[in-house]
PDB file of C-alpha atoms in Angstrom:
ATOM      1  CA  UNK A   1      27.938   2.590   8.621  1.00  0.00           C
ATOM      2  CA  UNK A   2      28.221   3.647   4.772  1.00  0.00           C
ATOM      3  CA  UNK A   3      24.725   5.468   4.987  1.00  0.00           C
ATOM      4  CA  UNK A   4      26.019   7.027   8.478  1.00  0.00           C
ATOM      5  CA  UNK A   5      29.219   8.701   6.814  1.00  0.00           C
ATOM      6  CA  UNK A   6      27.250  10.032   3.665  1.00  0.00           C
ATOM      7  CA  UNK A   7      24.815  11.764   6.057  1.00  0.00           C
ATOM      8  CA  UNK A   8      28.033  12.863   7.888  1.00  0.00           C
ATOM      9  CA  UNK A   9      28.820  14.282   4.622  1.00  0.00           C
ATOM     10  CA  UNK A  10      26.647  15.690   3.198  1.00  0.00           C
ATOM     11  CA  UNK A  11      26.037  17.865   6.829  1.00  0.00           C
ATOM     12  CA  UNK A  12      29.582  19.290   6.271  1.00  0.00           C
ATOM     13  CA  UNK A  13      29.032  23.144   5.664  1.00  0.00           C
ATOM     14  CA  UNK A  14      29.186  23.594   2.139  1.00  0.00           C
ATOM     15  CA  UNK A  15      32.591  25.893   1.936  1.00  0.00           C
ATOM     16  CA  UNK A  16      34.907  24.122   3.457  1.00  0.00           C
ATOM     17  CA  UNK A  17      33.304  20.609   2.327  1.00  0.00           C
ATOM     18  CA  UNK A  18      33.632  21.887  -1.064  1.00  0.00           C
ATOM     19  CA  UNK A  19      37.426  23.542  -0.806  1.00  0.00           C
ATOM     20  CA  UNK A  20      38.700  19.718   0.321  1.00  0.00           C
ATOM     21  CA  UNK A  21      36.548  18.506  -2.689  1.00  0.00           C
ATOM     22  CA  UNK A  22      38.599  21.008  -5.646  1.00  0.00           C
ATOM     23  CA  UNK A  23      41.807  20.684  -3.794  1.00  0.00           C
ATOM     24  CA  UNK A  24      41.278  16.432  -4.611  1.00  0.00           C
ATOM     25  CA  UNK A  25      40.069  16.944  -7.416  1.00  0.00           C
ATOM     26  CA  UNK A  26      42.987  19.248  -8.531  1.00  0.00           C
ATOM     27  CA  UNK A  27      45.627  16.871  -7.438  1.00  0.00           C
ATOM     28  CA  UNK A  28      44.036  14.001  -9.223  1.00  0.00           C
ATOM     29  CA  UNK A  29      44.324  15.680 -12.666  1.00  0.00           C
ATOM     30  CA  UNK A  30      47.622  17.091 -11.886  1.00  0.00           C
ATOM     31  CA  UNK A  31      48.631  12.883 -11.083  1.00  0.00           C
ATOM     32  CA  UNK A  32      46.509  12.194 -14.432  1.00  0.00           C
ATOM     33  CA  UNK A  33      47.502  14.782 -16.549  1.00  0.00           C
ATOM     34  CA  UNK A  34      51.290  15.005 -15.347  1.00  0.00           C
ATOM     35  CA  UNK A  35      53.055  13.627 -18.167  1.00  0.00           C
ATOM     36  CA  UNK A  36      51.139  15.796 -20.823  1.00  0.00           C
ATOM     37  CA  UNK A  37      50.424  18.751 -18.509  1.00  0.00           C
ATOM     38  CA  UNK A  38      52.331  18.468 -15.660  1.00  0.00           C
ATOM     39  CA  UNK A  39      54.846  21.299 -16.213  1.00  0.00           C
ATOM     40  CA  UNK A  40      51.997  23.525 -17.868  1.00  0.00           C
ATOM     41  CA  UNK A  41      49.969  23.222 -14.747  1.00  0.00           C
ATOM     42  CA  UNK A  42      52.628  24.307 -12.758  1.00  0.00           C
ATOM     43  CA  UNK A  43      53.492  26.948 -14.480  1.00  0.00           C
ATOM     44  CA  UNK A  44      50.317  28.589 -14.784  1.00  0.00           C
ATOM     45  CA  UNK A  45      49.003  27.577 -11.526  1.00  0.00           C
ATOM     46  CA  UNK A  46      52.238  27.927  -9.195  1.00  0.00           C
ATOM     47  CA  UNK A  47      52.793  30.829  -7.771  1.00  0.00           C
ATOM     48  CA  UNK A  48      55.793  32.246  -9.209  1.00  0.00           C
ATOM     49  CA  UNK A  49      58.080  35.602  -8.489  1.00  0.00           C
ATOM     50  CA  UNK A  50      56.433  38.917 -10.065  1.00  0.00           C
ATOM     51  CA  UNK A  51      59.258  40.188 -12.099  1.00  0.00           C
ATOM     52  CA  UNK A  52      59.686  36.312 -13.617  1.00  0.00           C
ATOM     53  CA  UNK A  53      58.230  35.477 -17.059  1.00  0.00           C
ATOM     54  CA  UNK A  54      55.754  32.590 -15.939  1.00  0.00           C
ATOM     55  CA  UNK A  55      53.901  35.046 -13.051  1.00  0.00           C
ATOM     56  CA  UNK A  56      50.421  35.568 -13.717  1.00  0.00           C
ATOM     57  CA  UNK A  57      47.763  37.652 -11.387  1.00  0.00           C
ATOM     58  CA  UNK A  58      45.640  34.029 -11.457  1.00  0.00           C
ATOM     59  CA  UNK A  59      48.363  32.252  -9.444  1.00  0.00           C
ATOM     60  CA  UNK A  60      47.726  34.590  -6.370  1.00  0.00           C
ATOM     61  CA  UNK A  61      44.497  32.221  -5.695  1.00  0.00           C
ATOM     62  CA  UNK A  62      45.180  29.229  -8.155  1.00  0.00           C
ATOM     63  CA  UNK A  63      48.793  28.159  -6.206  1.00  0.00           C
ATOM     64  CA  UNK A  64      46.735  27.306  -3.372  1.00  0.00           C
ATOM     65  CA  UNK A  65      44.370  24.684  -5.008  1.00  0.00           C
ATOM     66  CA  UNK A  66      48.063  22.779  -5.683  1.00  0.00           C
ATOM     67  CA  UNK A  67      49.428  20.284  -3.562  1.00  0.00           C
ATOM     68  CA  UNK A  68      52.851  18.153  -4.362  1.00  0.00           C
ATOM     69  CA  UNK A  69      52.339  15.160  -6.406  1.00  0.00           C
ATOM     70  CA  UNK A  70      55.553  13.481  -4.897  1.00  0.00           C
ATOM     71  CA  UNK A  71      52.882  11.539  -2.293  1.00  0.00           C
ATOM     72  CA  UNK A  72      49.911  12.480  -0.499  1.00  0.00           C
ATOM     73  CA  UNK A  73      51.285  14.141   2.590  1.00  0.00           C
ATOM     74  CA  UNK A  74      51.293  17.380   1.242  1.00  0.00           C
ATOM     75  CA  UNK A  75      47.648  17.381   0.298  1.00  0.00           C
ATOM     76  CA  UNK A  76      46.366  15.492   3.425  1.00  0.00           C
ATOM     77  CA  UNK A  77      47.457  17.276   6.469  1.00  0.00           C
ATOM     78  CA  UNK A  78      46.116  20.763   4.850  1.00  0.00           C
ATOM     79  CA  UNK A  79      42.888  19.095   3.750  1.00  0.00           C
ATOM     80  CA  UNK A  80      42.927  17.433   7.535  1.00  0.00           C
ATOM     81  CA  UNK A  81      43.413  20.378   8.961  1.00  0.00           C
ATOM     82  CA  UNK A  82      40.998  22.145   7.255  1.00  0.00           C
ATOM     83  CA  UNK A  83      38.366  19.139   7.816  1.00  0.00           C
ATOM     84  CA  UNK A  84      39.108  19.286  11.674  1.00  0.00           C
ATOM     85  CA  UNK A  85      38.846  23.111  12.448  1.00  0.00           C
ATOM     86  CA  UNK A  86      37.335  24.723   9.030  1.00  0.00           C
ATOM     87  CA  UNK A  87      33.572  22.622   9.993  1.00  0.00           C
ATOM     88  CA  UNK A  88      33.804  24.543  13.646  1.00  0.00           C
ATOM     89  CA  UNK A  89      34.721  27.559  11.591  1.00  0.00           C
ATOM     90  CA  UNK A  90      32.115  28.058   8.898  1.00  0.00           C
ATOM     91  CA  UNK A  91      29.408  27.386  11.404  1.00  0.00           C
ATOM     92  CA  UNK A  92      30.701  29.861  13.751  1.00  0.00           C
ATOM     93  CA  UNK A  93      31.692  32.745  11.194  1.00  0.00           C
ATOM     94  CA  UNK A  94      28.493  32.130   8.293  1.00  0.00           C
ATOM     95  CA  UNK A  95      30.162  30.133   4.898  1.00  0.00           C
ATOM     96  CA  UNK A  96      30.042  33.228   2.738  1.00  0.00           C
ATOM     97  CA  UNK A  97      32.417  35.062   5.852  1.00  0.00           C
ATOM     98  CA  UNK A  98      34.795  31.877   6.440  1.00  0.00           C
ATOM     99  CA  UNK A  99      35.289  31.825   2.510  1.00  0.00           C
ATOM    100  CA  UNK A 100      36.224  35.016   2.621  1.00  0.00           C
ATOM    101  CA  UNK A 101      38.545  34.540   5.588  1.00  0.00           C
ATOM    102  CA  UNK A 102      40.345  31.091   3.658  1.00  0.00           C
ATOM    103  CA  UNK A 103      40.695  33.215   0.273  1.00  0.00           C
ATOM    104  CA  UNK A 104      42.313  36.196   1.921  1.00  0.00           C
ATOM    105  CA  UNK A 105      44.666  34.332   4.008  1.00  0.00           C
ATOM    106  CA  UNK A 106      46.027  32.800   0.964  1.00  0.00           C
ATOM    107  CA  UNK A 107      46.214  35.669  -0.834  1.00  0.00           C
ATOM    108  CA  UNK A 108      48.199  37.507   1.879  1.00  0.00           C
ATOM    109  CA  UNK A 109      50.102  34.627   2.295  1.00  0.00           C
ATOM    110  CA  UNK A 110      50.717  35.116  -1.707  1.00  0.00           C
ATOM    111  CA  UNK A 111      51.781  38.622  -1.107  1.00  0.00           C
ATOM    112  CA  UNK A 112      53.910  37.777   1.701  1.00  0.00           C
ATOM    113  CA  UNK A 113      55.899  35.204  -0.129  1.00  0.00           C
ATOM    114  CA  UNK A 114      56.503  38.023  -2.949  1.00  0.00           C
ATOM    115  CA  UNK A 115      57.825  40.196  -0.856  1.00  0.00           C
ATOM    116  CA  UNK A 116      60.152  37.884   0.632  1.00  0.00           C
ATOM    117  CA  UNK A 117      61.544  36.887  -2.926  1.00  0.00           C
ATOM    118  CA  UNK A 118      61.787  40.381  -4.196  1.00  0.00           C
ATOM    119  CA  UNK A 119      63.995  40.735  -1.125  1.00  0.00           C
ATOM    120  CA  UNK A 120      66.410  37.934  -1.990  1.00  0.00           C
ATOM    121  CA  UNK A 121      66.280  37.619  -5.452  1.00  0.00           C
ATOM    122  CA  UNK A 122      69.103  39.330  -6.692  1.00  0.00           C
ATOM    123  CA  UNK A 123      71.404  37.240  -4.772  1.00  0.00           C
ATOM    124  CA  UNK A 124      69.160  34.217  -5.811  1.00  0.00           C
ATOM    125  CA  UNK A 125      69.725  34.636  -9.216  1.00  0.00           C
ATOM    126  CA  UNK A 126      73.392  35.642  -9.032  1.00  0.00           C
ATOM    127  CA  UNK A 127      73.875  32.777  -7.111  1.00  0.00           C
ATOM    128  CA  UNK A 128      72.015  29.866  -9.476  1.00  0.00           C
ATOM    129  CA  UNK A 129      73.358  31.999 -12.570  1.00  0.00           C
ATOM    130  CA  UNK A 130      77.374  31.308 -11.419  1.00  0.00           C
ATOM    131  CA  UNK A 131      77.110  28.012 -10.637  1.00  0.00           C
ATOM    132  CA  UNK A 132      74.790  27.160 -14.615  1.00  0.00           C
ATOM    133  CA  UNK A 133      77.677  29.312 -15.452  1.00  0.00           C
ATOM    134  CA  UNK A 134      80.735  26.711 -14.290  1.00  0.00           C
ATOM    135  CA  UNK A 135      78.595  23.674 -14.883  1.00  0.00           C
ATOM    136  CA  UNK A 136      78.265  25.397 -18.738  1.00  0.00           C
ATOM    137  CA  UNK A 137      82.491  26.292 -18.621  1.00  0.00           C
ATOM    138  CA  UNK A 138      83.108  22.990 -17.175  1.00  0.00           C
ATOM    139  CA  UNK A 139      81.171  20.751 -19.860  1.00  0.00           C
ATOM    140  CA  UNK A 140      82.889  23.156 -22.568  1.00  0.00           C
ATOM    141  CA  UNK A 141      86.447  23.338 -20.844  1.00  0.00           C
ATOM    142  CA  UNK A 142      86.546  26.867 -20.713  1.00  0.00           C
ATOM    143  CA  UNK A 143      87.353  29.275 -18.249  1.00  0.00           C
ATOM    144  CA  UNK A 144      85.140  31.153 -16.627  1.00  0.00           C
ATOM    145  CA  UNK A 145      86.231  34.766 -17.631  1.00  0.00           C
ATOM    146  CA  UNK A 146      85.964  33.010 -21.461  1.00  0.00           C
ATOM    147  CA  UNK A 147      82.237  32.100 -20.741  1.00  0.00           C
ATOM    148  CA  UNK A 148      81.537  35.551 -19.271  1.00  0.00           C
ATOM    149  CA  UNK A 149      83.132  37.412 -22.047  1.00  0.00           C
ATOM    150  CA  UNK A 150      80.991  34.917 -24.575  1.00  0.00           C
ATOM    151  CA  UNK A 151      77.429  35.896 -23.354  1.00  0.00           C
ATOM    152  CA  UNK A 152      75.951  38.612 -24.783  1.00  0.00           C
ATOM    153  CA  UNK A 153      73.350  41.121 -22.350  1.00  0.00           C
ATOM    154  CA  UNK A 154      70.368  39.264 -24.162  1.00  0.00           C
ATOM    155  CA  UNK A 155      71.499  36.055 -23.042  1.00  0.00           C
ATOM    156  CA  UNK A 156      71.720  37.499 -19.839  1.00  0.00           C
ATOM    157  CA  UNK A 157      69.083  38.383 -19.504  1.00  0.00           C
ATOM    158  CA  UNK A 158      67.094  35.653 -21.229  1.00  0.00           C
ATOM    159  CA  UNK A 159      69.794  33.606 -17.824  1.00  0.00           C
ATOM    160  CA  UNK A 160      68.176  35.569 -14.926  1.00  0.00           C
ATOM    161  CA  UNK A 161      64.381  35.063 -16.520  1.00  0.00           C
ATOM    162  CA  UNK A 162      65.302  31.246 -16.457  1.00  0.00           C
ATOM    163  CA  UNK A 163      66.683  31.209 -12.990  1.00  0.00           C
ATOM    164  CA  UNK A 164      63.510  33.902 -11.690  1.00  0.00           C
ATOM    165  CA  UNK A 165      61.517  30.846 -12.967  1.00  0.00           C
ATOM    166  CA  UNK A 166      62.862  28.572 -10.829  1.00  0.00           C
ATOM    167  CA  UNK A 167      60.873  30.159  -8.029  1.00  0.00           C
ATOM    168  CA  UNK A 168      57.857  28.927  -7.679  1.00  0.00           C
ATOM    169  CA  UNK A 169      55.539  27.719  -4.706  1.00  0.00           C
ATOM    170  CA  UNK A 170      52.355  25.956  -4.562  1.00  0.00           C
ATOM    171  CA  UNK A 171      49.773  24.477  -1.553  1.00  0.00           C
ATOM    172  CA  UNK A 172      46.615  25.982   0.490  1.00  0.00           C
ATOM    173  CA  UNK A 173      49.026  25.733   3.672  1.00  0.00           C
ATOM    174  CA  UNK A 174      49.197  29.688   4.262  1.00  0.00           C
ATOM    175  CA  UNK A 175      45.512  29.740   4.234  1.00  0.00           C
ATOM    176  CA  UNK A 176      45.539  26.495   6.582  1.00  0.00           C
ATOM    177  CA  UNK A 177      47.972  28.455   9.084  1.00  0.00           C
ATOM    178  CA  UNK A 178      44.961  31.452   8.825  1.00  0.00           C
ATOM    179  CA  UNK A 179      42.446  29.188   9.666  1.00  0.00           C
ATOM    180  CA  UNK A 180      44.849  27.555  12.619  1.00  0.00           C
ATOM    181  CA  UNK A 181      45.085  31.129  14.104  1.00  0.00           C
ATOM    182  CA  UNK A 182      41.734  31.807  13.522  1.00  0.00           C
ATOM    183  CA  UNK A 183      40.144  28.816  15.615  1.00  0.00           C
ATOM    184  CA  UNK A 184      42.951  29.811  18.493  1.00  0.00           C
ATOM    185  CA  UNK A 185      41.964  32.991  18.784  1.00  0.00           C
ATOM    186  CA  UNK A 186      37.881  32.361  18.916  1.00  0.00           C
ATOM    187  CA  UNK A 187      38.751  29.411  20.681  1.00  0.00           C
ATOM    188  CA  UNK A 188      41.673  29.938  22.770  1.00  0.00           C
ATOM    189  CA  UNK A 189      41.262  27.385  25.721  1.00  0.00           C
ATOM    190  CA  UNK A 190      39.551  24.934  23.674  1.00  0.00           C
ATOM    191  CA  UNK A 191      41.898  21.423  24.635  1.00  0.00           C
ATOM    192  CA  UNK A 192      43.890  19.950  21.490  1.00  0.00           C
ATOM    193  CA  UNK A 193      46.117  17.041  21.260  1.00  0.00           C
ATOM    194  CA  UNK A 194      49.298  16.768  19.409  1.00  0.00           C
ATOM    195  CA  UNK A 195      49.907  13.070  18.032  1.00  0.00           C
ATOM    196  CA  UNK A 196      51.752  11.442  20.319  1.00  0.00           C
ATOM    197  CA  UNK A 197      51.164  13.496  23.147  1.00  0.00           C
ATOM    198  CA  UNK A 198      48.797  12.613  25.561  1.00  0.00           C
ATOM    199  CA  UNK A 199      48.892  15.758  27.756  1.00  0.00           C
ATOM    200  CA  UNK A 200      45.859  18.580  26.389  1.00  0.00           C
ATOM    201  CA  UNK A 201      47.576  22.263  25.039  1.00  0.00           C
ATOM    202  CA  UNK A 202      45.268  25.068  24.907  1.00  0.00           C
ATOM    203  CA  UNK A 203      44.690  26.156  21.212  1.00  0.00           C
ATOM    204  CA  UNK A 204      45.886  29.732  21.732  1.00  0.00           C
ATOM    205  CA  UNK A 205      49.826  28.223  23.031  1.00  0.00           C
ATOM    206  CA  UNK A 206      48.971  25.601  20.013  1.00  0.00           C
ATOM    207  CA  UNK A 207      49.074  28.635  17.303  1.00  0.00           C
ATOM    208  CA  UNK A 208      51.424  30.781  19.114  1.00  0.00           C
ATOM    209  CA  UNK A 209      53.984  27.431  18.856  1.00  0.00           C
ATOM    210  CA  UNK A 210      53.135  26.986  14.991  1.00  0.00           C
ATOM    211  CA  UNK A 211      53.918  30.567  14.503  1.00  0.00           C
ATOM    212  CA  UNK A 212      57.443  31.076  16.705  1.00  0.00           C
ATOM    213  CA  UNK A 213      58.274  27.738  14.840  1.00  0.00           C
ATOM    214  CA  UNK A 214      57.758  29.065  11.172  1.00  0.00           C
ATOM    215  CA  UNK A 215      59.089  32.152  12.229  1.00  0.00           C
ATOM    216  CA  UNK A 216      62.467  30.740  13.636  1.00  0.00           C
ATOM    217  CA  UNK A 217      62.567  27.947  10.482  1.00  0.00           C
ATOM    218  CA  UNK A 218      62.092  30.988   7.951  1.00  0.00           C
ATOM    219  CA  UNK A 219      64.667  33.336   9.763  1.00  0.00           C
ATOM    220  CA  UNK A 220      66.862  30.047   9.822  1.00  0.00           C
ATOM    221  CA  UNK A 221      66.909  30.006   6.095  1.00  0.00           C
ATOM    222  CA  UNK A 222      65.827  26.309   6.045  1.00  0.00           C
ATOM    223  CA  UNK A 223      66.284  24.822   2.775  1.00  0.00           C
ATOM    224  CA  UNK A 224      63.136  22.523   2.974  1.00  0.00           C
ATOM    225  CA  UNK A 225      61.565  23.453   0.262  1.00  0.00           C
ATOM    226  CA  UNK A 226      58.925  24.815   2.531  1.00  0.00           C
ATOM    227  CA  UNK A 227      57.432  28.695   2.135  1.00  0.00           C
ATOM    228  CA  UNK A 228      57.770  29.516   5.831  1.00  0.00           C
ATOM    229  CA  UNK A 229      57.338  33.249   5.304  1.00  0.00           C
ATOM    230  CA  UNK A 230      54.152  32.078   3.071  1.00  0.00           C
ATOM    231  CA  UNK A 231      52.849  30.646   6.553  1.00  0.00           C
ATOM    232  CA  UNK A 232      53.349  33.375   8.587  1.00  0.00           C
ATOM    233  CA  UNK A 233      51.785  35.501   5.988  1.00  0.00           C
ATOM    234  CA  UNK A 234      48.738  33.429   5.821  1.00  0.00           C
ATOM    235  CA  UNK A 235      48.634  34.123   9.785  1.00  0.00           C
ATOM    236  CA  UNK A 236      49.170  38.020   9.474  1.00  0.00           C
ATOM    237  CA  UNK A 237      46.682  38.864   7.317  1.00  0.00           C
ATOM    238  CA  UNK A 238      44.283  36.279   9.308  1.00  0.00           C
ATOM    239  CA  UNK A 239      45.017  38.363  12.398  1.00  0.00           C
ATOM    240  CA  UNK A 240      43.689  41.650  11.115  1.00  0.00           C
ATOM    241  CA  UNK A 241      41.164  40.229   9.812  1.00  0.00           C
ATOM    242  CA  UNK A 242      39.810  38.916  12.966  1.00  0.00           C
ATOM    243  CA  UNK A 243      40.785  42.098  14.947  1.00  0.00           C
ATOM    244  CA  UNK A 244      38.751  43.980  12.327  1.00  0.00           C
ATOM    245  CA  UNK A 245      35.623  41.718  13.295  1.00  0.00           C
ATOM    246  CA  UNK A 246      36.498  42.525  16.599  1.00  0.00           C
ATOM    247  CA  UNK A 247      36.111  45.926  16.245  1.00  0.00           C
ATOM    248  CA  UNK A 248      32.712  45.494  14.161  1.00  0.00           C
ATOM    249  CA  UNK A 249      31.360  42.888  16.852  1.00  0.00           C
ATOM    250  CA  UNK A 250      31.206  40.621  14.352  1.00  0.00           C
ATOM    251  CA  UNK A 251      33.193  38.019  16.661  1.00  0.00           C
ATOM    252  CA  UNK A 252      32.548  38.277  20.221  1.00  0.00           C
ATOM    253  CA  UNK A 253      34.552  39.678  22.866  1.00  0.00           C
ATOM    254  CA  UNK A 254      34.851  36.006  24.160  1.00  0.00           C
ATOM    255  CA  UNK A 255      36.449  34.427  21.519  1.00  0.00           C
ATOM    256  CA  UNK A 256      39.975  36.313  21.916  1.00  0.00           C
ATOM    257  CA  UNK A 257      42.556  36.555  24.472  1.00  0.00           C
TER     258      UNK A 257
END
């Protein structure tokens, strides 16, 4: 049995055997190191908004080796997913071409996220900003005019840096989704099951529900916590992709609708 599952293994094509092995690793030293380096990591790691302070160009590819520390949920149903359709993947695109493929998804799913923020964060910040604001007259017993009157434009801005901070998002998910639309489009009948539900779906409706469900959650302005736009992003930028291979024959005409 034990020598069975190392052969298993060690068959595993080597991208996407060794993208679930970092993305362990990764959360194991953010568990170990949390107490010390917990806030450091995430800071330099987690994708943050471009105009804050903590943004770095690194984060555009180190936010997705992150997963939550709050439990193992986070971290396990990305590195599932990625186990169950990333093997069929690698073999069918060539490692060097699927890493490519997992690496650009996240990064679009990055840039998607970005421009979502840079949308709403002026009403982000004014928002968080007014209610430090009363929690600060409040503890003080001032009004709020007094406290607005009392802050100087450094202070300010030194205020909307903090609350630009704040922003910050972390987890291989939009790459997962790209992968998810990739193996429905060059697989589009191929059966899956949904836990619980005995009845086969075809993987194309499969992707096409995943991505009407982020879509309506991120238009809904869920406050999950979740980077629903970050999804869809990792999805987007996965479609072209593919269509581009298309085009070159490197994926054949079968594999799409």
């Amino acid at each position: 049995m034990i020598g069975n599952g190392s052969s298993f293994f060690r068959s595993m094509p080597p991208v996407t055997k060794n993208l679930i092995i970092i993305n362990f690793i990764v959360w194991v030293a953010m568990i170990l190191f949390s107490s010390k380096f917990g806030d450091a990591m995430i800071r330099y790691g987690g994708l943050h908004y471009i105009g804050a302070s903590d943004f770095n160009i690194a984060q555009i590819i180190l936010y997705m080796f992150m997963h939550s520390t709050q439990g193992i949920a986070h971290l396990f149903f990305n590195m599932f997913t990625l186990f169950m359709f990333g093997i069929t993947l690698e073999r069918v695109l060539g490692s060097k071409r699927f890493l490519f493929y997992y690496l650009s998804c996240g990064i679009g799913a990055a840039l998607v996220q970005e421009g979502v923020w840079a949308m709403m964060i002026d009403s982000f910040v004014n928002k968080n900003a007014e209610m430090y604001l009363a929690e600060v007259a409040h503890a003080n017993n001032m009004s709020m005019a007094a406290i607005n009157s009392s802050i100087s434009p450094l202070q300010l801005a030194q205020l909307r840096d903090a609350v630009e901070n704040w922003l910050v998002t972390i987890g291989a998910s939009g790459a997962i989704y790209g992968v998810l639309l990739a193996f429905g489009m060059i697989f589009p009948n191929r059966p899956l099951y949904l836990m619980f539900v005995p009845v086969p779906i075809k993987a194309k409706w499969m992707v096409i529900g995943y991505g009407l469900i982020e879509l309506g959650l991120g238009m809904g302005s869920a406050n999950d916590g979740v980077a629903h736009f970050a999804h869809l992003g990792g999805m987007i930028f996965g479609f072209f992709i593919l269509l581009y291979w298309k085009h070159k024959h490197i994926i054949g005409r079968d594999g799409f609708y």
